[in-house]
């Protein structure tokens, strides 16, 4: 394996906060590495150091000569005056020539990522479109080494699965930070964990990492217990009068302080602890939707939607970007009015809304203000009282952190604060809109456990497949144009169902094609002749037979291309041609059947 980069004795801190200390690791050709750590411990900083956007305090990063590196930031930027096409054409290497033009490559990549208009101004792109366009820009640069920071954020599930398949198939070297556990498990062959300011490397996928990490934590916990036991003995020695230990070796005194530092280590996973925050009582009537309709101009969000929500129900909402998932949950809470129909919400229902937008607070607010603005006395389970400061410590905000201005918080810190502000009201109906963005894997596991045991109702919109599988009982699949299908199962069940449906449809098409090829002879042998064809009809019949065979072959070829998983040139044109073929074949096959009755 060719070494692509080597990191030696790398140290980085911000002020008095040390992120990592003298870490060393390498990346070789063919490595597909996932970087895992708790929020605030330096994942994104490490990537920015490798991309040479930031500089380390000390240490060395060495790249192989001539290595092309592509970097996807969490918040990418584009040249605002240019079109999307102009931005992306600029990154394609000049020596990259094959049968496709550069513009075709750009269109094909954007189409795969769900962007149809390659010539629109980047100034008109939404946040999700900017992330997808930035991903296209990195991939089109054809780098030797891909460095990706949260590549699945703001992508819908279909695009996440396309990217997962793309990175799995491509012979690309990859280093990425992501909280998507299925993505990590299926794409990566190595995991690097940042923990206690050090690096731990696991040669395997995410599932392998979980097993080996559990073993490491168990060993460290046992070692920590021994350290604390020794520390107790040494503390007794240190408490003696100076005269009693004046002649003792200085090294023992130094060793005591080393032990004290080691004893401060924490290897448990409870980086947040919402477990004491229970839901308030919820009655048997939750809500009923009766004939709800909503549209924005020509775009239909809901069309006569009717549903009765049951007690303790947990439902996931999935669908492509722009189908109206967020609008749906805002309508339920009365934040967006429906055009027609009625929501009937039970009297005991108390909503807790974790929105994509997060907390909307005026400039100048501090972390502590987010809670004190809601209440000065936090009552948990009707009996336990916390001050806002005590409550925030359960969400990893130290007294010093609570005095920070909200505008200075990281994405993960904002998510934790948002979660605290939602749970403080003790809701019994949680509505979570993309809650997993910017949360680390450890925090996600704790949140999942909390929601699994939550004695209330949950609606969750998420592109995190693992999160959905862990929580929901069934899915609302928003297919667009106002269509919502209720699927009884989690997301993996739904994907398996779609695969089975697709396989069944392909089998039916093949059987129909085989039947059509054999039918003329069968009819000729088994059925008595009725009205004879005219000469003109006979010629038409012969031409139709040839045309149907040719069109069917073309349709079969397109189906094979679509199902191959390979990159497709001009996918939009091929999809349009496929739709045309189906219509033409239906028309010609109907006429062919009419004529065959005269044969």
mmCIF file of N, CA and C in Angstrom, residues 32-36 151-152 160 163-165 167-168 174 176-192 202-212 441 464-466 469 492:
data_model
loop_
_atom_site.group_PDB
_atom_site.id
_atom_site.type_symbol
_atom_site.label_atom_id
_atom_site.label_comp_id
_atom_site.label_asym_id
_atom_site.label_seq_id
_atom_site.Cartn_x
_atom_site.Cartn_y
_atom_site.Cartn_z
ATOM 1 N N UNK A 32 -10.323 3.669 3.736
ATOM 2 C CA UNK A 32 -11.575 4.415 3.853
ATOM 3 C C UNK A 32 -11.849 4.549 5.346
ATOM 4 N N UNK A 33 -11.472 5.713 5.871
ATOM 5 C CA UNK A 33 -11.366 5.916 7.313
ATOM 6 C C UNK A 33 -12.500 6.805 7.813
ATOM 7 N N UNK A 34 -13.163 6.356 8.876
ATOM 8 C CA UNK A 34 -14.124 7.188 9.587
ATOM 9 C C UNK A 34 -13.499 7.721 10.854
ATOM 10 N N UNK A 35 -13.667 9.018 11.122
ATOM 11 C CA UNK A 35 -13.146 9.648 12.338
ATOM 12 C C UNK A 35 -14.298 9.842 13.313
ATOM 13 N N UNK A 36 -14.138 9.326 14.523
ATOM 14 C CA UNK A 36 -15.205 9.340 15.521
ATOM 15 C C UNK A 36 -14.685 9.985 16.801
ATOM 16 N N UNK A 151 -20.598 14.530 5.351
ATOM 17 C CA UNK A 151 -21.108 14.588 3.977
ATOM 18 C C UNK A 151 -22.594 14.296 3.858
ATOM 19 N N UNK A 152 -23.211 13.600 4.826
ATOM 20 C CA UNK A 152 -24.622 13.235 4.695
ATOM 21 C C UNK A 152 -25.575 14.276 5.264
ATOM 22 N N UNK A 160 -28.297 9.993 0.145
ATOM 23 C CA UNK A 160 -27.359 9.355 1.076
ATOM 24 C C UNK A 160 -27.011 7.953 0.595
ATOM 25 N N UNK A 163 -24.733 8.129 -2.463
ATOM 26 C CA UNK A 163 -23.360 8.465 -2.082
ATOM 27 C C UNK A 163 -22.678 7.270 -1.420
ATOM 28 N N UNK A 164 -23.415 6.566 -0.588
ATOM 29 C CA UNK A 164 -22.874 5.368 0.057
ATOM 30 C C UNK A 164 -22.425 4.344 -0.981
ATOM 31 N N UNK A 165 -23.265 4.100 -1.982
ATOM 32 C CA UNK A 165 -22.918 3.149 -3.039
ATOM 33 C C UNK A 165 -21.744 3.657 -3.871
ATOM 34 N N UNK A 167 -19.239 5.726 -2.982
ATOM 35 C CA UNK A 167 -17.969 5.648 -2.263
ATOM 36 C C UNK A 167 -17.536 4.201 -2.027
ATOM 37 N N UNK A 168 -18.500 3.304 -1.939
ATOM 38 C CA UNK A 168 -18.172 1.881 -1.772
ATOM 39 C C UNK A 168 -17.562 1.315 -3.047
ATOM 40 N N UNK A 174 -10.246 7.668 1.428
ATOM 41 C CA UNK A 174 -11.261 8.500 2.068
ATOM 42 C C UNK A 174 -10.947 8.678 3.546
ATOM 43 N N UNK A 176 -13.140 10.689 6.614
ATOM 44 C CA UNK A 176 -14.361 11.482 6.802
ATOM 45 C C UNK A 176 -14.849 11.447 8.239
ATOM 46 N N UNK A 177 -15.569 12.506 8.586
ATOM 47 C CA UNK A 177 -16.318 12.587 9.829
ATOM 48 C C UNK A 177 -17.789 12.478 9.475
ATOM 49 N N UNK A 178 -18.494 11.545 10.085
ATOM 50 C CA UNK A 178 -19.945 11.439 9.892
ATOM 51 C C UNK A 178 -20.552 10.768 11.114
ATOM 52 N N UNK A 179 -21.790 11.137 11.426
ATOM 53 C CA UNK A 179 -22.511 10.478 12.511
ATOM 54 C C UNK A 179 -23.432 9.376 11.978
ATOM 55 N N UNK A 180 -23.454 9.174 10.652
ATOM 56 C CA UNK A 180 -24.330 8.176 10.037
ATOM 57 C C UNK A 180 -23.705 6.790 10.209
ATOM 58 N N UNK A 181 -24.261 6.006 11.131
ATOM 59 C CA UNK A 181 -23.623 4.748 11.510
ATOM 60 C C UNK A 181 -23.735 3.674 10.430
ATOM 61 N N UNK A 182 -24.845 3.618 9.695
ATOM 62 C CA UNK A 182 -24.922 2.688 8.564
ATOM 63 C C UNK A 182 -23.893 3.062 7.506
ATOM 64 N N UNK A 183 -23.746 4.341 7.271
ATOM 65 C CA UNK A 183 -22.786 4.846 6.291
ATOM 66 C C UNK A 183 -21.363 4.421 6.679
ATOM 67 N N UNK A 184 -21.010 4.634 7.949
ATOM 68 C CA UNK A 184 -19.707 4.219 8.449
ATOM 69 C C UNK A 184 -19.495 2.726 8.289
ATOM 70 N N UNK A 185 -20.511 1.966 8.620
ATOM 71 C CA UNK A 185 -20.383 0.505 8.624
ATOM 72 C C UNK A 185 -20.193 -0.041 7.213
ATOM 73 N N UNK A 186 -20.868 0.569 6.235
ATOM 74 C CA UNK A 186 -20.856 0.023 4.878
ATOM 75 C C UNK A 186 -19.726 0.581 4.011
ATOM 76 N N UNK A 187 -19.216 1.752 4.365
ATOM 77 C CA UNK A 187 -18.197 2.396 3.522
ATOM 78 C C UNK A 187 -16.784 2.192 4.068
ATOM 79 N N UNK A 188 -16.618 2.276 5.380
ATOM 80 C CA UNK A 188 -15.270 2.369 5.955
ATOM 81 C C UNK A 188 -14.642 1.002 6.210
ATOM 82 N N UNK A 189 -13.316 0.961 6.067
ATOM 83 C CA UNK A 189 -12.553 -0.232 6.429
ATOM 84 C C UNK A 189 -11.587 0.048 7.579
ATOM 85 N N UNK A 190 -11.657 1.250 8.132
ATOM 86 C CA UNK A 190 -10.809 1.619 9.269
ATOM 87 C C UNK A 190 -11.511 2.737 10.037
ATOM 88 N N UNK A 191 -11.403 2.693 11.366
ATOM 89 C CA UNK A 191 -11.979 3.736 12.221
ATOM 90 C C UNK A 191 -10.867 4.342 13.068
ATOM 91 N N UNK A 192 -10.818 5.684 13.098
ATOM 92 C CA UNK A 192 -9.914 6.405 13.995
ATOM 93 C C UNK A 192 -10.773 7.142 15.021
ATOM 94 N N UNK A 202 -8.692 1.413 14.690
ATOM 95 C CA UNK A 202 -9.334 0.098 14.619
ATOM 96 C C UNK A 202 -9.393 -0.324 13.158
ATOM 97 N N UNK A 203 -8.786 -1.467 12.842
ATOM 98 C CA UNK A 203 -8.735 -1.957 11.462
ATOM 99 C C UNK A 203 -10.003 -2.751 11.151
ATOM 100 N N UNK A 204 -11.066 -2.060 10.791
ATOM 101 C CA UNK A 204 -12.327 -2.713 10.481
ATOM 102 C C UNK A 204 -13.420 -1.679 10.327
ATOM 103 N N UNK A 205 -14.655 -2.136 10.104
ATOM 104 C CA UNK A 205 -15.768 -1.206 9.921
ATOM 105 C C UNK A 205 -16.326 -0.760 11.270
ATOM 106 N N UNK A 206 -17.464 -0.067 11.236
ATOM 107 C CA UNK A 206 -18.016 0.522 12.460
ATOM 108 C C UNK A 206 -18.453 -0.551 13.450
ATOM 109 N N UNK A 207 -19.033 -1.638 12.960
ATOM 110 C CA UNK A 207 -19.471 -2.709 13.849
ATOM 111 C C UNK A 207 -18.273 -3.308 14.593
ATOM 112 N N UNK A 208 -17.169 -3.513 13.855
ATOM 113 C CA UNK A 208 -15.941 -4.030 14.473
ATOM 114 C C UNK A 208 -15.416 -3.040 15.522
ATOM 115 N N UNK A 209 -15.454 -1.761 15.192
ATOM 116 C CA UNK A 209 -15.014 -0.713 16.125
ATOM 117 C C UNK A 209 -15.801 -0.757 17.432
ATOM 118 N N UNK A 210 -17.126 -0.907 17.324
ATOM 119 C CA UNK A 210 -17.951 -0.925 18.534
ATOM 120 C C UNK A 210 -17.549 -2.051 19.465
ATOM 121 N N UNK A 211 -17.303 -3.235 18.896
ATOM 122 C CA UNK A 211 -16.936 -4.388 19.723
ATOM 123 C C UNK A 211 -15.567 -4.201 20.372
ATOM 124 N N UNK A 212 -14.585 -3.746 19.581
ATOM 125 C CA UNK A 212 -13.242 -3.577 20.108
ATOM 126 C C UNK A 212 -13.162 -2.405 21.092
ATOM 127 N N UNK A 441 -21.856 10.519 17.794
ATOM 128 C CA UNK A 441 -22.447 9.182 17.850
ATOM 129 C C UNK A 441 -22.792 8.785 19.281
ATOM 130 N N UNK A 464 -31.173 9.958 9.047
ATOM 131 C CA UNK A 464 -30.312 8.993 9.717
ATOM 132 C C UNK A 464 -31.061 7.667 9.813
ATOM 133 N N UNK A 465 -30.673 6.712 8.985
ATOM 134 C CA UNK A 465 -31.393 5.443 8.889
ATOM 135 C C UNK A 465 -31.317 4.638 10.183
ATOM 136 N N UNK A 466 -30.159 4.649 10.831
ATOM 137 C CA UNK A 466 -29.995 3.930 12.093
ATOM 138 C C UNK A 466 -30.917 4.520 13.166
ATOM 139 N N UNK A 469 -34.468 3.432 12.441
ATOM 140 C CA UNK A 469 -34.657 2.015 12.764
ATOM 141 C C UNK A 469 -34.749 1.778 14.264
ATOM 142 N N UNK A 492 -35.384 0.277 7.391
ATOM 143 C CA UNK A 492 -34.790 -0.888 6.716
ATOM 144 C C UNK A 492 -35.877 -1.800 6.163
#
